[in-house]
XYZ file of C-alpha atoms in Angstrom:
782
model
C -59.919 -261.054 149.522
C -61.255 -260.419 153.021
C -62.961 -257.096 153.579
C -61.310 -255.868 156.728
C -62.151 -252.571 158.373
C -58.910 -251.977 160.272
C -56.470 -254.681 159.066
C -54.384 -253.623 156.097
C -55.205 -249.970 156.646
C -52.731 -247.127 157.305
C -54.106 -246.360 160.761
C -52.384 -243.382 162.415
C -50.049 -244.416 165.233
C -51.889 -244.375 168.538
C -48.716 -243.246 170.348
C -47.694 -240.714 167.706
C -49.040 -237.520 169.262
C -47.610 -238.415 172.677
C -44.137 -238.909 171.262
C -44.120 -236.073 168.748
C -45.372 -233.567 171.313
C -42.754 -234.503 173.905
C -45.331 -235.768 176.370
C -43.911 -239.298 176.373
C -42.130 -240.239 179.602
C -38.832 -242.102 179.301
C -36.935 -243.749 182.172
C -34.596 -240.813 182.667
C -37.579 -238.436 182.963
C -39.021 -240.030 186.100
C -38.631 -237.956 189.270
C -37.674 -240.012 192.342
C -37.340 -237.122 194.782
C -34.783 -236.630 197.540
C -34.007 -240.314 198.117
C -32.489 -240.777 194.696
C -28.870 -241.926 194.691
C -26.528 -241.962 191.712
C -24.141 -244.746 190.796
C -20.933 -244.190 188.874
C -19.102 -247.199 187.500
C -15.337 -247.497 187.339
C -14.501 -249.570 184.299
C -11.521 -251.733 183.558
C -8.592 -250.134 181.765
C -7.170 -253.575 180.977
C -8.329 -256.075 178.394
C -7.332 -259.088 180.467
C -5.922 -258.867 183.957
C -6.118 -260.083 187.517
C -7.473 -257.573 190.022
C -4.757 -257.466 192.669
C -6.298 -254.831 194.934
C -8.953 -252.125 195.164
C -8.430 -249.220 197.568
C -11.564 -247.152 198.234
C -10.434 -245.463 201.469
C -9.897 -241.957 200.057
C -12.988 -242.112 197.880
C -15.220 -242.940 200.849
C -14.192 -239.648 202.479
C -15.747 -237.558 199.693
C -18.805 -235.617 200.839
C -22.152 -237.152 199.818
C -20.656 -240.553 198.990
C -22.980 -243.194 200.447
C -21.037 -246.378 199.746
C -18.700 -248.099 197.285
C -19.229 -251.636 196.032
C -16.938 -254.172 194.366
C -17.349 -257.660 193.015
C -16.997 -259.108 196.503
C -20.339 -257.530 197.402
C -22.132 -259.263 194.504
C -20.630 -262.674 193.668
C -23.632 -263.372 191.473
C -23.407 -264.803 187.985
C -26.059 -264.077 185.347
C -26.833 -264.649 181.687
C -29.750 -265.400 179.418
C -28.566 -268.444 177.471
C -25.258 -269.091 179.275
C -24.416 -267.851 182.751
C -20.876 -266.578 182.249
C -21.029 -262.996 183.526
C -20.924 -261.249 186.916
C -22.637 -258.123 188.243
C -19.209 -256.600 188.937
C -15.913 -258.207 187.942
C -14.623 -260.739 190.440
C -10.913 -261.532 190.561
C -10.402 -260.950 186.832
C -11.359 -258.484 184.078
C -11.763 -259.652 180.482
C -12.269 -256.480 178.393
C -11.544 -252.762 178.498
C -14.686 -251.149 179.861
C -15.819 -254.018 182.104
C -17.573 -252.845 185.255
C -15.306 -253.192 188.313
C -16.365 -250.733 191.053
C -19.631 -248.894 191.746
C -19.493 -245.596 193.619
C -22.858 -244.488 195.017
C -23.453 -240.899 196.091
C -26.219 -238.381 196.600
C -25.150 -236.447 193.508
C -23.619 -237.516 190.199
C -20.828 -235.002 190.768
C -19.818 -236.545 194.099
C -19.872 -240.044 192.608
C -17.593 -238.993 189.757
C -15.232 -237.117 192.106
C -14.903 -240.113 194.415
C -14.402 -242.496 191.509
C -11.209 -240.651 190.598
C -9.807 -241.505 194.061
C -10.386 -245.256 193.847
C -7.129 -247.099 193.280
C -7.185 -250.407 191.383
C -4.076 -252.501 190.876
C -4.105 -254.934 187.959
C -1.762 -257.724 186.944
C -2.043 -257.864 183.144
C -2.574 -261.225 181.443
C -2.071 -262.144 177.792
C -5.052 -261.033 175.744
C -6.537 -262.116 172.437
C -8.503 -259.814 170.145
C -8.966 -261.943 167.058
C -11.244 -264.962 166.978
C -8.942 -266.990 164.753
C -6.057 -266.396 167.152
C -8.317 -267.350 170.040
C -8.835 -270.800 168.462
C -5.147 -271.628 168.389
C -3.893 -274.339 170.716
C -1.644 -271.962 172.624
C -4.252 -269.184 172.998
C -4.897 -267.877 176.484
C -8.146 -269.242 177.937
C -10.656 -266.562 178.911
C -12.931 -268.928 180.788
C -11.050 -271.976 182.136
C -14.255 -273.074 183.894
C -16.369 -272.979 180.734
C -17.480 -276.574 181.197
C -19.128 -275.642 184.493
C -21.260 -272.780 183.163
C -25.018 -273.459 183.061
C -26.406 -273.054 179.540
C -29.407 -273.936 177.380
C -29.441 -277.507 176.026
C -28.891 -276.445 172.403
C -25.437 -274.968 173.124
C -22.300 -277.078 172.747
C -19.316 -275.403 174.464
C -15.890 -276.985 173.963
C -14.184 -277.265 177.341
C -10.587 -276.063 177.738
C -10.915 -273.920 174.616
C -12.290 -270.441 173.841
C -15.165 -271.967 171.872
C -18.346 -271.178 173.756
C -20.671 -272.837 171.235
C -20.339 -274.702 167.945
C -23.423 -275.159 165.820
C -22.952 -277.780 163.085
C -25.391 -278.370 160.257
C -24.855 -281.153 157.734
C -26.940 -282.358 154.799
C -26.173 -284.454 151.699
C -22.826 -285.608 150.258
C -20.414 -282.688 150.113
C -17.517 -284.499 148.445
C -19.666 -285.812 145.627
C -21.457 -282.490 145.167
C -18.241 -280.501 144.749
C -16.823 -283.164 142.422
C -19.883 -282.877 140.191
C -19.933 -279.068 140.159
C -18.777 -277.238 137.022
C -17.459 -274.357 139.068
C -16.270 -274.123 142.653
C -15.480 -270.778 144.225
C -13.845 -270.302 147.591
C -13.178 -267.057 149.428
C -13.215 -265.312 152.760
C -15.293 -262.330 153.891
C -14.875 -260.096 156.902
C -17.454 -258.210 158.930
C -16.319 -256.143 161.924
C -18.186 -255.176 165.054
C -20.875 -252.499 165.114
C -22.710 -250.445 167.729
C -26.489 -250.070 168.027
C -26.389 -246.281 168.396
C -29.824 -245.921 169.975
C -30.520 -242.277 170.752
C -31.340 -243.089 174.381
C -28.437 -244.681 176.238
C -29.025 -247.485 178.719
C -30.565 -246.290 181.983
C -32.084 -248.086 184.958
C -33.296 -247.063 188.395
C -33.831 -249.650 191.126
C -35.484 -249.411 194.522
C -35.595 -252.050 197.229
C -38.295 -251.144 199.727
C -38.708 -252.265 203.297
C -41.342 -254.820 202.356
C -38.717 -256.791 200.474
C -39.867 -255.656 197.026
C -37.322 -254.801 194.312
C -38.671 -252.501 191.582
C -36.578 -251.615 188.538
C -37.517 -248.905 186.034
C -35.606 -249.791 182.915
C -35.208 -248.766 179.302
C -35.819 -252.274 178.104
C -36.970 -254.380 175.185
C -37.616 -257.352 177.463
C -39.062 -256.454 180.886
C -40.218 -259.973 181.778
C -36.892 -261.490 180.752
C -35.096 -258.875 182.827
C -37.296 -259.684 185.817
C -36.458 -263.354 185.425
C -32.713 -262.685 185.229
C -32.801 -260.293 188.217
C -34.707 -262.866 190.290
C -32.324 -265.671 189.319
C -29.153 -263.655 189.894
C -30.266 -262.225 193.241
C -32.010 -265.335 194.561
C -29.350 -265.855 197.225
C -30.621 -262.638 198.833
C -34.013 -264.257 199.300
C -35.668 -262.596 196.320
C -38.165 -264.575 194.290
C -39.975 -263.667 191.108
C -42.984 -262.263 192.950
C -40.662 -259.863 194.769
C -39.174 -258.389 191.593
C -41.038 -255.900 189.433
C -39.809 -254.288 186.207
C -41.519 -251.214 184.815
C -40.616 -250.254 181.249
C -41.488 -246.698 180.189
C -41.106 -245.615 176.565
C -37.807 -246.647 174.959
C -35.680 -244.341 172.845
C -34.399 -246.969 170.468
C -33.114 -250.480 171.047
C -32.144 -252.405 167.867
C -31.489 -255.433 170.087
C -29.110 -253.642 172.442
C -31.716 -253.508 175.220
C -32.981 -257.049 174.722
C -31.255 -258.796 177.600
C -29.522 -257.634 180.755
C -26.238 -255.769 180.698
C -25.819 -252.789 183.059
C -29.349 -252.995 184.560
C -28.288 -255.691 187.013
C -25.901 -253.229 188.701
C -28.447 -250.773 190.198
C -30.734 -253.720 190.944
C -28.016 -255.375 193.038
C -26.920 -252.120 194.677
C -30.487 -251.283 195.680
C -30.681 -254.452 197.786
C -27.838 -253.027 199.891
C -29.502 -249.630 200.306
C -33.174 -250.249 201.162
C -35.483 -247.262 200.875
C -33.337 -245.495 198.280
C -33.734 -245.392 194.546
C -30.395 -246.022 192.805
C -29.920 -244.650 189.310
C -27.348 -245.686 186.720
C -27.210 -244.102 183.294
C -24.539 -244.945 180.772
C -22.639 -242.138 179.123
C -22.311 -242.327 175.343
C -18.773 -243.672 175.795
C -19.965 -246.412 178.144
C -22.796 -247.149 175.732
C -20.211 -247.962 173.090
C -17.836 -249.865 175.375
C -20.022 -251.805 177.791
C -23.276 -252.872 176.239
C -23.726 -255.512 173.595
C -21.884 -254.896 170.343
C -22.756 -256.614 167.092
C -20.489 -259.654 166.736
C -17.712 -259.594 164.173
C -17.133 -262.524 161.853
C -14.775 -264.179 159.441
C -16.733 -266.246 156.911
C -15.088 -268.819 154.658
C -17.399 -269.846 151.829
C -16.949 -272.645 149.323
C -19.780 -272.972 146.828
C -20.239 -275.243 143.824
C -22.596 -274.787 140.887
C -23.525 -276.334 137.526
C -23.189 -274.510 134.214
C -26.966 -274.081 134.160
C -26.678 -272.067 137.365
C -27.872 -274.709 139.814
C -26.068 -274.530 143.157
C -24.899 -277.994 144.154
C -23.245 -277.421 147.527
C -22.137 -274.899 150.096
C -19.503 -275.216 152.798
C -19.921 -272.219 155.075
C -17.544 -271.795 157.990
C -18.270 -268.800 160.215
C -15.926 -267.736 162.993
C -17.549 -265.262 165.367
C -15.760 -262.737 167.546
C -18.228 -262.952 170.441
C -16.255 -260.949 173.000
C -15.549 -261.589 176.655
C -18.999 -262.894 177.595
C -21.456 -264.710 175.338
C -24.498 -265.095 177.575
C -26.706 -263.724 174.769
C -24.389 -263.552 171.766
C -23.962 -267.314 171.525
C -27.580 -267.562 170.430
C -26.804 -265.262 167.479
C -24.193 -267.813 166.446
C -26.674 -270.644 166.889
C -29.338 -268.949 164.760
C -26.956 -268.382 161.860
C -25.644 -271.926 162.071
C -29.096 -273.176 161.139
C -29.759 -270.724 158.308
C -26.459 -269.814 156.624
C -27.507 -271.322 153.279
C -29.527 -268.142 152.798
C -32.834 -268.310 150.946
C -31.561 -270.926 148.519
C -32.450 -274.491 147.628
C -29.138 -276.300 148.213
C -29.099 -280.083 148.527
C -25.644 -280.475 150.049
C -24.742 -278.366 153.036
C -22.041 -278.046 155.647
C -22.243 -275.159 158.103
C -19.975 -274.542 161.063
C -20.974 -271.510 163.118
C -18.470 -271.106 165.921
C -18.827 -268.750 168.900
C -15.413 -267.676 170.163
C -14.425 -265.735 173.261
C -12.093 -262.751 172.749
C -10.950 -259.898 175.022
C -13.274 -257.381 173.398
C -16.648 -256.141 174.720
C -19.434 -258.731 174.830
C -21.247 -259.356 171.561
C -24.991 -259.664 171.607
C -28.249 -259.226 169.747
C -28.358 -256.578 167.046
C -31.069 -255.974 164.473
C -30.793 -258.895 162.059
C -29.337 -261.300 164.682
C -26.327 -262.343 162.623
C -28.084 -262.551 159.267
C -26.759 -259.205 157.975
C -23.279 -260.447 158.733
C -23.391 -263.774 156.883
C -25.564 -262.430 154.045
C -22.808 -259.926 153.147
C -20.452 -262.762 152.259
C -23.060 -265.126 150.868
C -24.728 -262.629 148.522
C -21.336 -261.320 147.408
C -20.289 -264.883 146.661
C -23.499 -265.696 144.774
C -23.017 -262.662 142.541
C -19.447 -263.680 141.748
C -20.457 -267.235 140.789
C -23.247 -265.897 138.577
C -20.776 -263.603 136.820
C -18.286 -266.419 136.306
C -21.049 -268.516 134.714
C -22.131 -265.540 132.556
C -25.584 -265.718 134.077
C -27.386 -262.543 135.044
C -27.241 -262.301 138.872
C -31.008 -261.870 139.098
C -31.638 -264.897 136.900
C -29.152 -266.913 138.969
C -31.175 -266.114 142.054
C -34.416 -267.026 140.309
C -32.921 -270.456 139.501
C -31.937 -271.202 143.075
C -34.337 -269.261 145.311
C -36.096 -271.467 147.828
C -39.810 -272.212 147.442
C -42.555 -273.510 149.689
C -41.993 -277.190 150.439
C -38.244 -277.169 149.735
C -36.166 -278.380 152.646
C -34.080 -276.062 154.784
C -30.541 -276.883 155.863
C -31.825 -278.700 158.956
C -34.451 -280.677 157.090
C -37.710 -278.858 157.836
C -40.007 -277.719 155.037
C -39.914 -274.115 153.881
C -43.048 -272.158 154.729
C -45.146 -270.339 152.093
C -43.253 -267.318 150.800
C -43.282 -264.700 148.082
C -39.542 -264.743 147.416
C -39.798 -265.178 143.643
C -42.424 -262.442 143.458
C -40.146 -260.180 145.469
C -37.255 -260.816 143.053
C -39.426 -259.990 140.056
C -40.950 -256.858 141.546
C -37.623 -255.444 142.714
C -36.023 -256.119 139.310
C -38.915 -254.289 137.670
C -38.873 -251.360 140.110
C -35.123 -250.812 139.784
C -35.248 -251.304 135.976
C -32.605 -254.004 136.234
C -32.243 -254.502 132.489
C -31.572 -250.816 131.849
C -27.916 -249.805 131.462
C -26.863 -246.541 133.046
C -23.828 -244.354 132.491
C -22.885 -241.200 134.308
C -22.622 -237.971 132.308
C -19.726 -237.027 134.595
C -16.537 -238.802 133.412
C -15.232 -238.794 136.980
C -18.126 -240.903 138.159
C -19.314 -244.440 137.533
C -22.703 -246.043 138.076
C -23.374 -249.636 139.079
C -26.300 -251.764 140.191
C -26.420 -254.345 142.923
C -28.957 -257.018 143.817
C -29.418 -259.275 146.845
C -32.036 -261.518 148.385
C -32.493 -262.391 152.019
C -34.328 -264.387 154.626
C -34.529 -264.534 158.364
C -36.322 -266.627 160.964
C -37.242 -265.489 164.471
C -34.413 -266.766 166.677
C -36.303 -267.797 169.757
C -36.522 -270.705 172.193
C -39.203 -273.233 171.285
C -41.283 -272.190 174.271
C -41.146 -268.407 173.774
C -44.671 -267.227 174.469
C -46.876 -264.161 174.351
C -49.979 -263.222 176.277
C -52.519 -260.399 176.421
C -55.149 -259.017 178.760
C -58.029 -256.979 177.387
C -60.600 -255.161 179.478
C -63.527 -252.965 178.576
C -64.342 -249.669 180.248
C -67.748 -248.053 180.966
C -67.735 -246.024 177.738
C -66.950 -249.047 175.575
C -63.293 -248.143 175.235
C -60.615 -250.762 175.828
C -57.375 -251.082 177.741
C -55.067 -253.620 176.104
C -52.312 -254.912 178.379
C -49.358 -256.552 176.660
C -45.659 -256.673 177.395
C -43.876 -256.126 174.123
C -42.185 -252.770 173.636
C -42.918 -250.201 171.000
C -39.358 -249.365 169.961
C -40.343 -247.339 166.948
C -41.864 -250.073 164.822
C -45.496 -249.211 165.635
C -46.173 -252.354 167.676
C -48.826 -250.799 169.902
C -50.789 -249.500 166.923
C -50.705 -252.882 165.180
C -51.914 -254.658 168.323
C -54.769 -252.157 168.610
C -55.698 -252.786 164.967
C -55.873 -256.554 165.570
C -58.145 -256.147 168.593
C -60.207 -253.518 166.778
C -60.873 -255.816 163.842
C -62.332 -258.537 166.076
C -64.343 -256.262 168.366
C -65.570 -253.539 166.003
C -64.019 -250.820 168.160
C -61.831 -248.151 166.473
C -58.088 -248.334 167.338
C -58.361 -244.756 168.606
C -60.553 -246.061 171.441
C -58.009 -248.700 172.478
C -55.251 -247.674 174.864
C -52.223 -249.978 174.810
C -50.167 -249.930 177.983
C -46.391 -250.088 178.353
C -45.268 -253.113 180.384
C -45.253 -253.397 184.128
C -44.470 -256.986 185.035
C -46.803 -256.797 188.020
C -49.751 -255.668 185.904
C -49.164 -256.788 182.325
C -49.109 -260.429 181.260
C -46.016 -262.295 180.123
C -44.146 -261.596 176.905
C -40.840 -263.339 176.181
C -39.025 -260.405 174.533
C -39.415 -257.733 171.862
C -36.819 -259.242 169.573
C -36.551 -261.577 166.582
C -39.204 -259.720 164.567
C -41.775 -261.979 166.175
C -44.134 -259.745 168.192
C -46.527 -258.972 165.340
C -46.809 -262.718 164.828
C -46.580 -264.005 168.425
C -48.178 -261.239 170.446
C -50.551 -260.522 167.557
C -51.888 -264.059 167.918
C -52.276 -263.576 171.684
C -54.127 -260.272 171.210
C -56.410 -261.797 168.596
C -57.207 -264.657 170.968
C -57.943 -262.195 173.778
C -60.261 -260.216 171.521
C -62.036 -263.410 170.456
C -62.343 -264.378 174.120
C -64.011 -261.011 174.813
C -66.262 -261.391 171.794
C -67.294 -264.890 172.898
C -68.165 -263.609 176.365
C -70.294 -260.862 174.809
C -72.123 -263.227 172.472
C -72.779 -265.734 175.282
C -74.301 -262.981 177.393
C -76.523 -261.743 174.555
C -77.722 -265.276 173.870
C -78.472 -265.795 177.547
C -80.462 -262.599 177.891
C -82.070 -262.139 174.446
C -82.155 -265.778 173.275
C -80.414 -264.925 170.008
C -78.116 -267.578 168.570
C -74.437 -266.702 168.984
C -73.932 -267.668 165.342
C -76.290 -264.886 164.288
C -74.442 -262.133 166.172
C -71.650 -259.847 165.013
C -69.800 -256.783 166.280
C -69.764 -253.550 164.310
C -69.596 -249.838 165.066
C -69.020 -250.481 168.800
C -72.244 -252.432 169.101
C -73.682 -255.928 168.916
C -75.841 -256.597 165.840
C -77.741 -259.615 164.527
C -77.920 -261.102 161.042
C -81.361 -262.581 161.656
C -82.882 -259.661 163.555
C -81.921 -256.547 161.665
C -83.293 -254.105 164.244
C -81.208 -255.554 167.050
C -78.605 -253.031 168.116
C -76.934 -252.970 171.528
C -74.038 -250.553 172.073
C -71.108 -252.078 173.925
C -70.970 -249.171 176.358
C -74.467 -250.111 177.602
C -73.424 -253.423 179.134
C -69.696 -254.313 179.026
C -69.247 -253.155 182.631
C -72.711 -252.863 184.185
C -74.309 -255.873 182.546
C -77.800 -256.106 181.050
C -80.968 -255.477 183.040
C -83.607 -258.160 182.491
C -87.383 -257.948 182.782
C -87.377 -258.846 186.469
C -85.010 -255.986 187.253
C -81.961 -258.152 187.846
C -78.723 -257.738 185.933
C -76.823 -260.342 183.980
C -73.175 -260.246 182.937
C -70.555 -257.968 184.438
C -67.197 -256.536 183.377
C -65.831 -258.073 180.191
C -62.211 -259.057 180.821
C -60.403 -261.323 178.411
C -57.106 -263.107 177.939
C -55.122 -264.640 175.114
C -51.990 -266.798 175.049
C -49.814 -267.985 172.180
C -46.926 -270.423 172.117
C -45.595 -272.135 168.948
C -46.176 -275.665 170.199
C -44.743 -277.230 167.042
C -41.271 -275.754 167.578
C -38.434 -277.960 168.848
C -34.656 -277.650 169.263
C -34.159 -281.397 169.623
C -31.934 -281.869 166.582
C -28.809 -283.984 166.206
C -25.903 -281.868 167.561
C -23.592 -283.192 164.805
C -25.969 -282.432 161.894
C -28.859 -280.295 163.256
C -31.215 -282.679 161.461
C -34.503 -283.308 163.219
C -36.489 -280.937 165.360
C -38.037 -277.710 164.158
C -35.896 -274.912 165.614
C -37.239 -272.087 163.450
C -40.941 -271.327 163.287
C -40.856 -269.762 159.802
C -38.829 -267.483 157.533
C -39.617 -264.011 156.210
C -38.067 -263.374 152.790
C -37.389 -260.485 150.481
C -35.191 -258.899 147.830
C -33.459 -255.584 147.311
C -31.555 -253.687 144.656
C -29.944 -250.296 144.288
C -28.278 -247.967 141.825
C -24.961 -246.625 143.122
C -22.955 -243.646 141.898
C -19.239 -243.645 142.751
C -16.717 -240.816 142.463
C -13.699 -242.539 140.917
C -11.249 -240.059 142.458
C -12.512 -239.874 146.035
C -14.422 -243.121 146.352
C -17.429 -241.245 147.663
C -20.665 -243.097 146.984
C -24.285 -242.066 146.701
C -27.306 -244.322 146.372
C -29.397 -242.862 143.577
C -32.244 -245.310 143.813
C -33.133 -248.302 145.969
C -35.993 -250.783 145.885
C -36.770 -253.376 148.507
C -39.584 -255.917 148.640
C -40.509 -257.925 151.707
C -43.109 -260.605 152.227
C -45.044 -259.435 155.271
C -47.635 -262.206 154.937
C -50.233 -259.554 155.625
C -49.273 -255.963 156.269
C -51.483 -255.098 159.234
C -50.500 -251.447 158.726
C -48.901 -250.846 155.289
C -47.552 -247.404 156.183
C -45.657 -248.844 159.140
C -44.205 -251.612 156.959
C -43.031 -249.045 154.425
C -41.491 -247.035 157.245
C -39.610 -250.123 158.415
C -38.296 -250.716 154.898
C -36.973 -247.169 154.662
C -35.509 -247.117 158.172
C -34.012 -250.592 157.994
C -32.452 -249.984 154.621
C -30.834 -246.778 155.861
C -29.460 -248.539 158.953
C -28.055 -251.247 156.716
C -26.433 -248.687 154.447
C -24.905 -247.048 157.524
C -23.087 -250.250 158.471
C -21.597 -250.670 155.032
C -20.835 -247.053 154.111
C -20.111 -245.140 157.331
C -19.808 -246.972 160.655
C -16.283 -248.091 161.504
C -15.415 -249.317 165.005
C -11.701 -248.980 165.784
C -9.696 -250.548 168.635
C -6.109 -249.968 169.679
C -3.622 -252.790 170.209
C -4.739 -253.100 173.802
C -8.386 -253.664 172.958
C -9.605 -250.169 173.816
C -12.171 -248.667 171.481
C -10.742 -245.523 169.913
C -13.909 -243.851 168.656
C -16.682 -244.236 171.263
C -18.534 -241.085 170.237
C -20.618 -239.727 167.375
C -17.849 -237.394 166.243
C -15.584 -240.267 165.223
C -18.082 -243.122 164.806
C -20.046 -241.933 161.812
C -23.741 -242.590 161.427
C -25.840 -241.259 158.540
C -27.930 -238.134 158.641
C -30.882 -237.039 156.535
C -28.343 -235.883 153.935
C -27.331 -239.506 153.352
C -30.774 -240.926 152.565
C -30.926 -242.396 149.034
C -32.439 -240.075 146.461
C -35.310 -242.500 145.894
C -36.522 -245.505 147.903
C -39.250 -247.779 146.561
C -40.790 -249.955 149.310
C -42.680 -252.994 148.025
C -44.965 -255.157 150.144
C -45.540 -258.798 149.174
C -48.388 -260.659 150.878
C -48.224 -264.447 150.859
C -50.082 -265.282 154.104
C -48.324 -267.037 156.968
C -50.778 -269.828 157.865
C -50.447 -269.373 161.623
C -50.013 -265.584 161.611
C -52.678 -263.162 162.801
C -54.571 -262.409 159.592
C -51.585 -264.030 157.839
C -48.971 -261.594 159.184
C -45.327 -262.358 159.932
C -42.536 -260.106 161.217
C -40.434 -257.827 159.017
C -38.609 -255.464 161.396
C -35.044 -256.748 161.177
C -35.123 -258.031 157.622
C -35.269 -254.643 155.990
C -31.572 -253.937 156.631
C -30.239 -257.355 155.586
C -29.493 -256.813 151.858
C -27.792 -253.408 152.162
C -24.141 -254.468 152.399
C -24.045 -256.997 149.533
C -26.064 -254.649 147.332
C -23.332 -252.039 147.734
C -20.512 -254.559 147.196
C -22.189 -255.981 144.107
C -22.903 -252.530 142.669
C -19.259 -251.534 143.160
C -18.065 -254.523 141.197
C -20.630 -253.809 138.492
C -19.461 -250.204 138.195
C -15.696 -250.488 138.650
C -14.766 -254.152 138.491
C -13.460 -254.209 142.063
C -14.602 -256.686 144.692
C -14.318 -255.558 148.301
C -14.718 -258.439 150.722
C -14.565 -256.647 154.046
C -16.926 -254.221 155.691
C -17.292 -251.322 155.997
C -16.972 -250.252 152.387
C -16.027 -246.647 153.003
C -15.064 -244.034 150.435
C -11.484 -244.318 151.703
C -11.393 -248.070 151.109
C -12.892 -247.707 147.627
C -10.390 -244.996 146.657
C -7.428 -247.049 147.921
C -8.676 -250.166 146.145
C -8.921 -248.204 142.911
C -5.370 -246.938 143.377
C -4.151 -250.496 143.901
C -5.958 -251.552 140.755
C -4.245 -248.785 138.793
C -0.832 -249.864 140.103
C -1.477 -253.423 138.910
C -1.998 -252.263 135.323
């Protein structure tokens, strides 16, 4: 085992004091002075309608109103993976809450007052709110021009339908495999939409100055991607990438909801019409629910065959996604799942259809887990049911079929090294799987549930990371990167990686939040990839700095570079024990030689990482070929659930979750992710319940009616377990774990319910109400 000084150690978060003390500056905190204007957005009240007219005459008379903008002012389309969305609605609206008119005033009060005077006339059109209905031949088309939309080459939209993308994966002989199976089980599972519920709502401020520079301060997970989308969308105004700057202060939660561009394009576009002013737009909590990305809903039809010995022979997995009115980002969720919906299993015969379908509901998009939580609910429920029908313990069934290194994935690539079997064993041991439990209260029942999971970073093959590193006069370091610390401890982990190479404590490394003018490129802070991707870039930058230092020492002191090492903020030598040169003595000012001249100069370094082996060039009919996913992170989870048989109320008494981090750069942060992710997963299955009326309007866009857990709902005991099977191309063997920690929550609950009460609930959420009603139905059937 390597003897690291900073890697694998529970280093205290370098941004902790700043955030705990309240010193951290968020986007909404920034003072823009007297030239700040406020935008208020008038949203569609119709789910699908033509905009017949917009009358702003009375609104423009309100004191302090500066201007009012409609879609005609910004006929610009944008989108990350498919350009199907406009800054403001053009002639048509496609969901309740869509942005239609922007009122800009000197005060928020004036903007709101004027907004009430704007008159919009709609001509309603037929609407569709269910993805299965949207696939029918006579369904209304949301995007008749779908075939003309620019999109990435790995999307396959079906023209003249509501299918925005259809990912097909095929392997083996399905007919033969099902014929040879001893048991075949078919069923359907339902997962509704969910909201991210970040504490900080979306907010962006844009300023277009008289030099032709557009600067946007944004609560963002992806500042460089936002800059790219702003520059593309507004290019007709003469803006190029060098003219657009995105500054990302601290972020108050993202969970994927701030990964792309949603509302941020609005102030950016408005600012170009009002040079010299800063234009601010901040979503209310209601708007946050109704007009940012929502997690996609799905209907999953699973057919699985297995032998009596427990070997899975085949899976036919058809997944119908409710992607909402625009799929510019959400279609990639569908694509990712279409490649991986076998779950972490070795299955020789596979058919997956992952279908992205337009509906007249708010746009679906990235959410922690990127579609894996959704399909794993059905898959891990189904696996448990097959195991029970075969009278095989569910944990043993998973041991029989769990994928191993070298097995082939659904699309034909080899599985990377993983500790999945170790995770299964350690979770079973921690939860005491073989121990039977009974409640002492006759009104309550106790059950246990188990699930395993995997997830790959869903990213384009050319997603890259980069890092700048520069020394200061006192030997301290500024590390410039462009990922976002959204609570996971990213900045601290990057400091630990640089510290390990350079022998400088993380406390002496300041990691900067992104400014696209100053910080180098990072694709996005999504997909649980930044520890792996950006970590590699930071390590390369640190090695670049180290190499510069060693070359300078060799040039001045004639010591072989191979004999040098960095420790305790100084250069030392294996062959000359008394050699000791503190970094602060030369990393800026250089080294003075015998003739009085100086050699060297400021040490500035760079590092870049791109997974050059990745490829999306697979067969569109089978997905065979190519290497679309760089690797998978795996894990297992189990819990003990207590259920009140009269009320249906549930409480998690104990939970254990193991995840293979490859190498936990900071074990305390990994354990924190396990606890936080598990709780977020439990929230989606036990509490959160998004409701819409018949017209597609969300009925509970607030935290009074959309329930999220509090500290009172945390399981009584959580056992986080870290597995470390190194990722060969990871920094010190590390791979990402951020999203994965919530993946097993829903099937664990469903499986525990069946274990305790013999009821199988196949739709989320599994609320106390649903459990109580299901029990009543069961009693009636007796």
